[in-house]
Structures are given as C-alpha cells and as structure tokens.
mmCIF file of C-alpha atoms in Angstrom:
data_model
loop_
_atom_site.group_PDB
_atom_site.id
_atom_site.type_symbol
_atom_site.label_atom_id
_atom_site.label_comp_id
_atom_site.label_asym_id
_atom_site.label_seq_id
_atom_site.Cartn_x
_atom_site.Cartn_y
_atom_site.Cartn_z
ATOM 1 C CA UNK A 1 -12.789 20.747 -51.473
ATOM 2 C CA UNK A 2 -8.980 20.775 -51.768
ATOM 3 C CA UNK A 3 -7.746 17.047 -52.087
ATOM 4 C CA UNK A 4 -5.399 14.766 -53.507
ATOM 5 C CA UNK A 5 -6.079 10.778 -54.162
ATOM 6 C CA UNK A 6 -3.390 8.689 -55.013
ATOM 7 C CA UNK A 7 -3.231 5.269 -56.572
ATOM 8 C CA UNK A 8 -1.240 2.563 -58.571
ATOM 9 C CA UNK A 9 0.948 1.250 -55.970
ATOM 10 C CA UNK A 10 1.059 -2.529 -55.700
ATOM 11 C CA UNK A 11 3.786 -5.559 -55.207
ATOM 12 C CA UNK A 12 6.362 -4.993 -58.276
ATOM 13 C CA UNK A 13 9.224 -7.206 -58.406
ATOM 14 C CA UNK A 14 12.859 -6.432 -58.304
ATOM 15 C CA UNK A 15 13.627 -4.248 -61.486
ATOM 16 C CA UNK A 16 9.896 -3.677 -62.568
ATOM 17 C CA UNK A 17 7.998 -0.589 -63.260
ATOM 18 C CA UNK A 18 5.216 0.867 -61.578
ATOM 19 C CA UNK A 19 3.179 3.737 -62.093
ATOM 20 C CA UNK A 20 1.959 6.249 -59.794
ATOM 21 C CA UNK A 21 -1.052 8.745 -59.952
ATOM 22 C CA UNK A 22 -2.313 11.784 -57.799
ATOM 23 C CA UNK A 23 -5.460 13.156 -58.235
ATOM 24 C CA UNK A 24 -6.412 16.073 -57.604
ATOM 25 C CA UNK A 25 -9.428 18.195 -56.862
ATOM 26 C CA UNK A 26 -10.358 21.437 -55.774
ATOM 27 C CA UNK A 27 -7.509 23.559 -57.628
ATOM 28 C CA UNK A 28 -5.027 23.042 -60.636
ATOM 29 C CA UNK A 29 -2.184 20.620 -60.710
ATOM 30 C CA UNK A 30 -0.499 22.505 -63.741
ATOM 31 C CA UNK A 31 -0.840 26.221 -61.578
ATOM 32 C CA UNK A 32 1.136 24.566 -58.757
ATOM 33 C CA UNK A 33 4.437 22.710 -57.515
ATOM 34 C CA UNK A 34 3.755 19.348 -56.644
ATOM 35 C CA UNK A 35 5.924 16.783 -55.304
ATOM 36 C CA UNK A 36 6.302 13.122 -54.723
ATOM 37 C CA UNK A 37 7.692 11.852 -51.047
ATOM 38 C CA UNK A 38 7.946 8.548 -49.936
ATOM 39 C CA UNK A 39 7.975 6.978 -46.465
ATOM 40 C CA UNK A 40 9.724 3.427 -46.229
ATOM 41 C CA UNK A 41 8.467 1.054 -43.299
ATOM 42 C CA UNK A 42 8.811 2.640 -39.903
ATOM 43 C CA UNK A 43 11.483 5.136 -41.380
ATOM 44 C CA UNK A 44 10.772 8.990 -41.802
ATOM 45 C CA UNK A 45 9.730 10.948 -44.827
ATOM 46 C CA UNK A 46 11.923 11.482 -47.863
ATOM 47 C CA UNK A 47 11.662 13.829 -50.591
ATOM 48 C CA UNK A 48 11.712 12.276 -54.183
ATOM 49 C CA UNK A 49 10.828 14.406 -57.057
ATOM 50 C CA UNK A 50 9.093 17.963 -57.979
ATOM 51 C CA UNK A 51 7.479 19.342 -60.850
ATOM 52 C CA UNK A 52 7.326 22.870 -61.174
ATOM 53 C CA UNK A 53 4.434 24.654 -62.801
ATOM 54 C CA UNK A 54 6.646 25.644 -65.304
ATOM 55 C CA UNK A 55 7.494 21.838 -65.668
ATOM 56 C CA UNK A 56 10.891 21.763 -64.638
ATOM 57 C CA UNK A 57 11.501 18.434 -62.791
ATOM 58 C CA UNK A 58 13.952 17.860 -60.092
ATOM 59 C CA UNK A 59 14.950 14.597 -58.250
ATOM 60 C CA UNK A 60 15.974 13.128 -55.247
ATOM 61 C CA UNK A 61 20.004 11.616 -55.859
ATOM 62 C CA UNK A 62 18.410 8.175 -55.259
ATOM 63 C CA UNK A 63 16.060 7.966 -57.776
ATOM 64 C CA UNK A 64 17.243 10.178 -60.319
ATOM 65 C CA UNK A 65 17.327 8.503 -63.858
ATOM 66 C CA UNK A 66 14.734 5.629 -62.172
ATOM 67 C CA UNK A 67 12.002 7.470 -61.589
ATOM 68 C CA UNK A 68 9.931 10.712 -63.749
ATOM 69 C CA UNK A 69 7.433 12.755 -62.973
ATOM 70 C CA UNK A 70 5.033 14.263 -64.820
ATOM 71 C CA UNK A 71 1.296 15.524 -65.240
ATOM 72 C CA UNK A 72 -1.425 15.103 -67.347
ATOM 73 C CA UNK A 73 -3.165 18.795 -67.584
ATOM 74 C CA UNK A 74 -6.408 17.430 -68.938
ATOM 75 C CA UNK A 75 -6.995 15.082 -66.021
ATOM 76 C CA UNK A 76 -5.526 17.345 -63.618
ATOM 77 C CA UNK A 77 -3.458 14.764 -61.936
ATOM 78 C CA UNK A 78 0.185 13.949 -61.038
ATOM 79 C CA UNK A 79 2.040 11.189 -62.184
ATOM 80 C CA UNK A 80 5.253 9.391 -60.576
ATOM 81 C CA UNK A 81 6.710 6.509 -63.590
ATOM 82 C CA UNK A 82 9.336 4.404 -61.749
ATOM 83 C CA UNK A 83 11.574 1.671 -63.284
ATOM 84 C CA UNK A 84 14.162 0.003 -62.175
ATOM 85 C CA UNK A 85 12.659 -0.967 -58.608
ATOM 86 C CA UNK A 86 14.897 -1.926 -55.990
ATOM 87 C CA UNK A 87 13.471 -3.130 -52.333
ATOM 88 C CA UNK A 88 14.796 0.038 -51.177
ATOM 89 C CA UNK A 89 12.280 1.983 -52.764
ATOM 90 C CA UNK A 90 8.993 0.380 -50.747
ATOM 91 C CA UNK A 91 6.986 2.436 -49.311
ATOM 92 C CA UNK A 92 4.304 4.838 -48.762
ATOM 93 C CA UNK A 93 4.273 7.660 -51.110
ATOM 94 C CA UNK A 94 2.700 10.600 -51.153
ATOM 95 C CA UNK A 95 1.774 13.378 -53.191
ATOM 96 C CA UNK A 96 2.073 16.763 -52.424
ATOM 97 C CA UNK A 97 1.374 20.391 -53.492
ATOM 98 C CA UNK A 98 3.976 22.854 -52.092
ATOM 99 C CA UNK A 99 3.214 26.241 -51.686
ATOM 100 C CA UNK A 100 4.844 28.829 -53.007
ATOM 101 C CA UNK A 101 5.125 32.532 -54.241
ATOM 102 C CA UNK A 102 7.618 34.904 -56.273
ATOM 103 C CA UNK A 103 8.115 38.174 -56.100
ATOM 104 C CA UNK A 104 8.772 39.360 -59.612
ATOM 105 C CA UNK A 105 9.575 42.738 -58.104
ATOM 106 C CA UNK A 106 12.515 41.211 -56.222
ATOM 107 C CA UNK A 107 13.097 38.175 -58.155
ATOM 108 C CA UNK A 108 12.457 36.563 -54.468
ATOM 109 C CA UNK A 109 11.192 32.452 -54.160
ATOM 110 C CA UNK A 110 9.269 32.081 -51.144
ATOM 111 C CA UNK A 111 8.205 28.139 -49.982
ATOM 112 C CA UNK A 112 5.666 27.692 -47.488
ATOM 113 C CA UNK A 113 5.924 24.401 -47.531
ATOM 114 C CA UNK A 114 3.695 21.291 -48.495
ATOM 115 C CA UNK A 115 -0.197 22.364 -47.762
ATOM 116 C CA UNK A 116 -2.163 19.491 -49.222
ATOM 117 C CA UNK A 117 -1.389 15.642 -49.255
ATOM 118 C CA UNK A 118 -2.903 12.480 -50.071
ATOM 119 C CA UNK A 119 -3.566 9.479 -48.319
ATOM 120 C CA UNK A 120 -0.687 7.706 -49.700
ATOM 121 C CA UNK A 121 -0.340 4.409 -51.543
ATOM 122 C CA UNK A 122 1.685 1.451 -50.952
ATOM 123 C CA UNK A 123 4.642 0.417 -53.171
ATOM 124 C CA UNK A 124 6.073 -3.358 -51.975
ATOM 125 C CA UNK A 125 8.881 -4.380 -54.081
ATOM 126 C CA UNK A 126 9.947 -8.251 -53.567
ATOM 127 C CA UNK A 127 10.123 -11.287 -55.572
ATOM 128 C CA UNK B 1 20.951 9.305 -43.927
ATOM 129 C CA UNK B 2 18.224 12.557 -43.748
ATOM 130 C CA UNK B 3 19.287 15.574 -44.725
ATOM 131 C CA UNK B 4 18.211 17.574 -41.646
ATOM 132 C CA UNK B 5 18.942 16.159 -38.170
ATOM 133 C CA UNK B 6 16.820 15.830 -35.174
ATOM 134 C CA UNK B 7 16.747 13.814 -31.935
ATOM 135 C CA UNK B 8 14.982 10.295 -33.106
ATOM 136 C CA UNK B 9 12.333 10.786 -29.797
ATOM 137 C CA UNK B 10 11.494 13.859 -27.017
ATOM 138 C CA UNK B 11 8.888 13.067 -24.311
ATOM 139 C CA UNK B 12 6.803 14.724 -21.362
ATOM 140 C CA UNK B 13 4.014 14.866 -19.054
ATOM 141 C CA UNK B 14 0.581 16.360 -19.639
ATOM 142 C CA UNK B 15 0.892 20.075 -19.164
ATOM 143 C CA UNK B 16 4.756 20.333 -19.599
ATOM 144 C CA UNK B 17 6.622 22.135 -22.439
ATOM 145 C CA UNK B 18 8.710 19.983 -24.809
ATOM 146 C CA UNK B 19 10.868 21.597 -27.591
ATOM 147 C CA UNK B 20 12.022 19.633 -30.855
ATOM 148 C CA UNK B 21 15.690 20.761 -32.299
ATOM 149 C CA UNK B 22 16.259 20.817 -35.461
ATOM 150 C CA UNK B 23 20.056 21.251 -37.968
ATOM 151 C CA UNK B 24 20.810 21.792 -40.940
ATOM 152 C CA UNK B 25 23.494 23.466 -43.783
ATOM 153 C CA UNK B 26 23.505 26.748 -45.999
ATOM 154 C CA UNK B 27 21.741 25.857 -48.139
ATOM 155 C CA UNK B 28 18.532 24.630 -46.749
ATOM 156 C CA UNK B 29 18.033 26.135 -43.165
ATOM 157 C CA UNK B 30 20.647 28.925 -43.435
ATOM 158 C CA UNK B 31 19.152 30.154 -46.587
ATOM 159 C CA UNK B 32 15.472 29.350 -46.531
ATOM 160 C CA UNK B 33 12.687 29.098 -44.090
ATOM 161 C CA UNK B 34 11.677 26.050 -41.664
ATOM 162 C CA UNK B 35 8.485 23.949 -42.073
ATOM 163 C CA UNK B 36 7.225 21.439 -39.560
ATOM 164 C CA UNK B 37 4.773 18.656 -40.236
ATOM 165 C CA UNK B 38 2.876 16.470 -37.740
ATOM 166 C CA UNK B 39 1.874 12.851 -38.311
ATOM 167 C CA UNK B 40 -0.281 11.110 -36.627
ATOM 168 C CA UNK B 41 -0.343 7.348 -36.180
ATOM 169 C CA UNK B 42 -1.459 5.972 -39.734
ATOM 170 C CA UNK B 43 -2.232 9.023 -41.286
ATOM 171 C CA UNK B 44 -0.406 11.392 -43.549
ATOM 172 C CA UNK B 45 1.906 14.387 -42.605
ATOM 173 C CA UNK B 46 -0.007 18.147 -42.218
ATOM 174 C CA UNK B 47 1.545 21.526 -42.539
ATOM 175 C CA UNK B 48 2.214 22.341 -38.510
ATOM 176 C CA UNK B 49 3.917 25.601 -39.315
ATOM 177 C CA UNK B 50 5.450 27.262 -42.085
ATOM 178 C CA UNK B 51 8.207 29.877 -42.821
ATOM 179 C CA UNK B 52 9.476 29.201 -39.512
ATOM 180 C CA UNK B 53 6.555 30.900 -37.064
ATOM 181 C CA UNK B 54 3.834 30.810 -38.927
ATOM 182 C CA UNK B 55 0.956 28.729 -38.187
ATOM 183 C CA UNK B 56 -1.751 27.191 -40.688
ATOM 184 C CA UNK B 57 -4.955 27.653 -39.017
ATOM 185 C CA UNK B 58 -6.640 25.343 -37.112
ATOM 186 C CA UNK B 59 -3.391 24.545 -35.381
ATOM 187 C CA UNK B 60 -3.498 25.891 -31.812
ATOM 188 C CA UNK B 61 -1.084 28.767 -30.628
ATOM 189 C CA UNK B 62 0.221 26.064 -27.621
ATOM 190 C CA UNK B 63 2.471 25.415 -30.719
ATOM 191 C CA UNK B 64 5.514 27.540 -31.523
ATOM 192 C CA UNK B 65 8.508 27.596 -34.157
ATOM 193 C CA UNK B 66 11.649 29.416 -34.133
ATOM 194 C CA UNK B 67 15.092 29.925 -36.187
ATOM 195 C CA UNK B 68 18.382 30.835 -35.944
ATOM 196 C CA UNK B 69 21.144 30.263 -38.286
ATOM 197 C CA UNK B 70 21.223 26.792 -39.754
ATOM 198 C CA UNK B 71 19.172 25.397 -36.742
ATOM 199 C CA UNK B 72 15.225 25.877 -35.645
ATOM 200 C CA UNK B 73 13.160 24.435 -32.975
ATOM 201 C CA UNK B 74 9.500 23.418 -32.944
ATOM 202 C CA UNK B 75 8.225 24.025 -28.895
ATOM 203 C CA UNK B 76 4.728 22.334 -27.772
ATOM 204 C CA UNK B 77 3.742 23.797 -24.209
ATOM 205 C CA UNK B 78 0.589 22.375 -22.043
ATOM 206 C CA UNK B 79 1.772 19.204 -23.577
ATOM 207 C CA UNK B 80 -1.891 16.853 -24.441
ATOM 208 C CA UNK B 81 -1.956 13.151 -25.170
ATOM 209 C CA UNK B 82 -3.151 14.236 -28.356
ATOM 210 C CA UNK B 83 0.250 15.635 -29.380
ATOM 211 C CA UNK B 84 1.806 12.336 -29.300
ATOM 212 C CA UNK B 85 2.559 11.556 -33.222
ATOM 213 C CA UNK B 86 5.716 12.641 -35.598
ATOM 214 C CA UNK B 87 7.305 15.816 -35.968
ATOM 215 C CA UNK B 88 9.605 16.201 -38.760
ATOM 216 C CA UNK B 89 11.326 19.618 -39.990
ATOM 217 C CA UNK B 90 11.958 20.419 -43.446
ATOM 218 C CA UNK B 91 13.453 22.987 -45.415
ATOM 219 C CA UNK B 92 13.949 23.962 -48.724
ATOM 220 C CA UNK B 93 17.428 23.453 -50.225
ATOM 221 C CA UNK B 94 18.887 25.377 -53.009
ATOM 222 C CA UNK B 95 21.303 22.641 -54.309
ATOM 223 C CA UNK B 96 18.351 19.758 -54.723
ATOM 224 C CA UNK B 97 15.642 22.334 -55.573
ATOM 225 C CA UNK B 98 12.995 20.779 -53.212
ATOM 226 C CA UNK B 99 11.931 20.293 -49.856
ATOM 227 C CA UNK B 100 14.156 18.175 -47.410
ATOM 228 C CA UNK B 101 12.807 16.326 -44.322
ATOM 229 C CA UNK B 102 14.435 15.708 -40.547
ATOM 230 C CA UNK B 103 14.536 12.110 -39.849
ATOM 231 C CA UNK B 104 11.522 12.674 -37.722
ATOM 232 C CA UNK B 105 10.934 13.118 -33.868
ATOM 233 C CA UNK B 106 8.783 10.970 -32.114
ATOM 234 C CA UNK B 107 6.987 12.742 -29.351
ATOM 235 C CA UNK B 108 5.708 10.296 -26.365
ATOM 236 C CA UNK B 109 3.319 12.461 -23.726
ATOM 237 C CA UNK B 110 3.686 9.835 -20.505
#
C-alpha cells in the first residue's frame, strides 16, 4: 500500500528547531518529487518546499534560508529541518508526493499534481 | 496572501449544481494545468482532479473541472451533504518551481 506517515512535530519555542519526517511506503521517495505543505489554524494550505528526484530543492519565499529539505534514501523517507521558528509557522504539515512526467522527446514537464499525503503532524510554536 | 484566488465560501441545496472559480497569473494557471483537492473536516487534502479535467478514480463524474486562460472552475452538480468540506485549486508555477494553493473554498450543502 501507497502511504506516507509523518512525525516530529511538537511545541518548539520561538527561534528553535524542529525536525520533520515522512515516511513512506509502498514506492520510492528518491524516484519521486515530494513536497512539504503546511496548513496554519483554520487558514488554507500553503506550499513550503520540494525536492526533486534529482535533488534540487526549492522553497516557499517564507521559509527560504529557515527551513531544508532533504531525504534519507536508505530509510526511504522525507525530511523537513526547520530553524529559526516563528509563531507564524504553526501548523499542520504535510507531506506530499507530486506526480509528474517528462517527455524527453519534447523536453515537456507535465504535473499532475499531489497524489499521496500523510496524515499530517502538528508544529505549535510559543513560549 | 495565497497565490491563487477563490471565493472564501459557495453553498447549495441537495441536488443543485454549485461551481467553484478559481484566478491566477502566467505563470501558474496560464502556463500549466489546474489541480483541485478536497478536504474533509479533520482529514488531509486528496487529489479531486488533475490537469484540469481529469479525474483520479474513485471520484464520481457529478464532479467536473474546466480552464480557460489564467482562470478554471471546479463544478459539483446533484450537490450531496457529503460534498460539504474544502476545495482548494492549485497550480504549478514556473517562477517558485512548485505547486501553489487557492486560499480554499468552503462548500456548505444547506
């Protein structure tokens, strides 16, 4: 079965670190894109990072130089590091693997969008 | 601020056909295809449709998606109280070089 389990959130204090993981089962992490989005208290979702299987790493404008993903091929999971916590970055966050294809023929990226999630884990910054 | 725009909340009666609008720029919607997603109350987001029409199965064809230019729509007909959740619309965009999300439609079947 196809499935993603996150874990590591928790109640990090202003300017703390926090580690994220995303397990995965059922296919490769390191074969796919995966992202990271996050879902503040009764707000909607927000992209925050991707990892390419290529591993080039993108990020949203908000936590770019904060936060870094990354992924352990061995343990075939997912990994969001983020320092620097600010109470504007609680919330639910999810992993994500987005699907995609290329056309070497035509050099063409096609997305299909996000296909698999996890159940999410809770990050609470506060003192 | 997200980087799509849609109406914070749409509603309707059992049976009746509700659509969900959806904007964005060049270079998400005007140069790449429209996902939805549909949350449910305390549960994560699932794929509702993908490169703009296309349904994942499982997801029934009362369901439809459309786009044109930088805008799309996501249309639910013989509206059921089970449709009540979350819709959100995403895109890719070239500039970020991910996925960006609508701020999310709440859909209320009365």
């Amino acid at each position: 079965e196809v499935q993603l389990v996150e874990s590591g959130g928790g109640l990090v204090q202003p300017g703390g670190s926090l580690r994220l993981s995303c397990a995965a089962s059922g296919f490769t992490v390191s074969s796919n894109y995966m992202s990271w989005v996050r879902q503040a208290p009764g707000k909607g979702l927000e992209w925050v990072s991707i990892l390419y299987s290529g591993g080039f790493t993108y990020y949203a404008g908000s936590v770019k130089g904060r936060f870094t993903i990354s992924r352990d091929n061995s343990k075939n999971t997912l990994y969001l590091q983020m320092n620097s916590l600010r109470a504007e970055d609680a919330a639910v966050y999810y992993c994500a693997r987005d699907s995609i294809n290329y056309d070497f023929s035509t050099e063409t990226f096609y997305y299909y969008g996000m296909d698999v999630w996890g159940q999410g884990t809770t990050v609470t910054v506060s003192s | 601020q997200s980087v799509l725009t849609q109406p914070p909340s749409a509603s309707g009666t059992p049976g009746q056909r509700v659509t969900i609008s959806c904007s964005g720029s060049s270079s998400n919607i005007g140069s790449n295809t429209v996902n939805w997603y549909q949350q449910l109350p305390g549960t994560a987001p699932k794929l509702l449709f993908y490169s703009n029409d296309l349904r994942p199965s499982g997801v029934p064809d009362r369901f439809s998606g459309s786009k044109s230019g930088t805008s799309a729509s996501l249309a639910i007909s013989g509206l059921q109280s089970e449709d009540e959740a979350d819709y959100y619309c995403a895109a890719w965009d070239d500039s970020l070089n991910g996925q960006v999300f609508g701020g999310g439609t709440k859909l209320a079947v009365l």
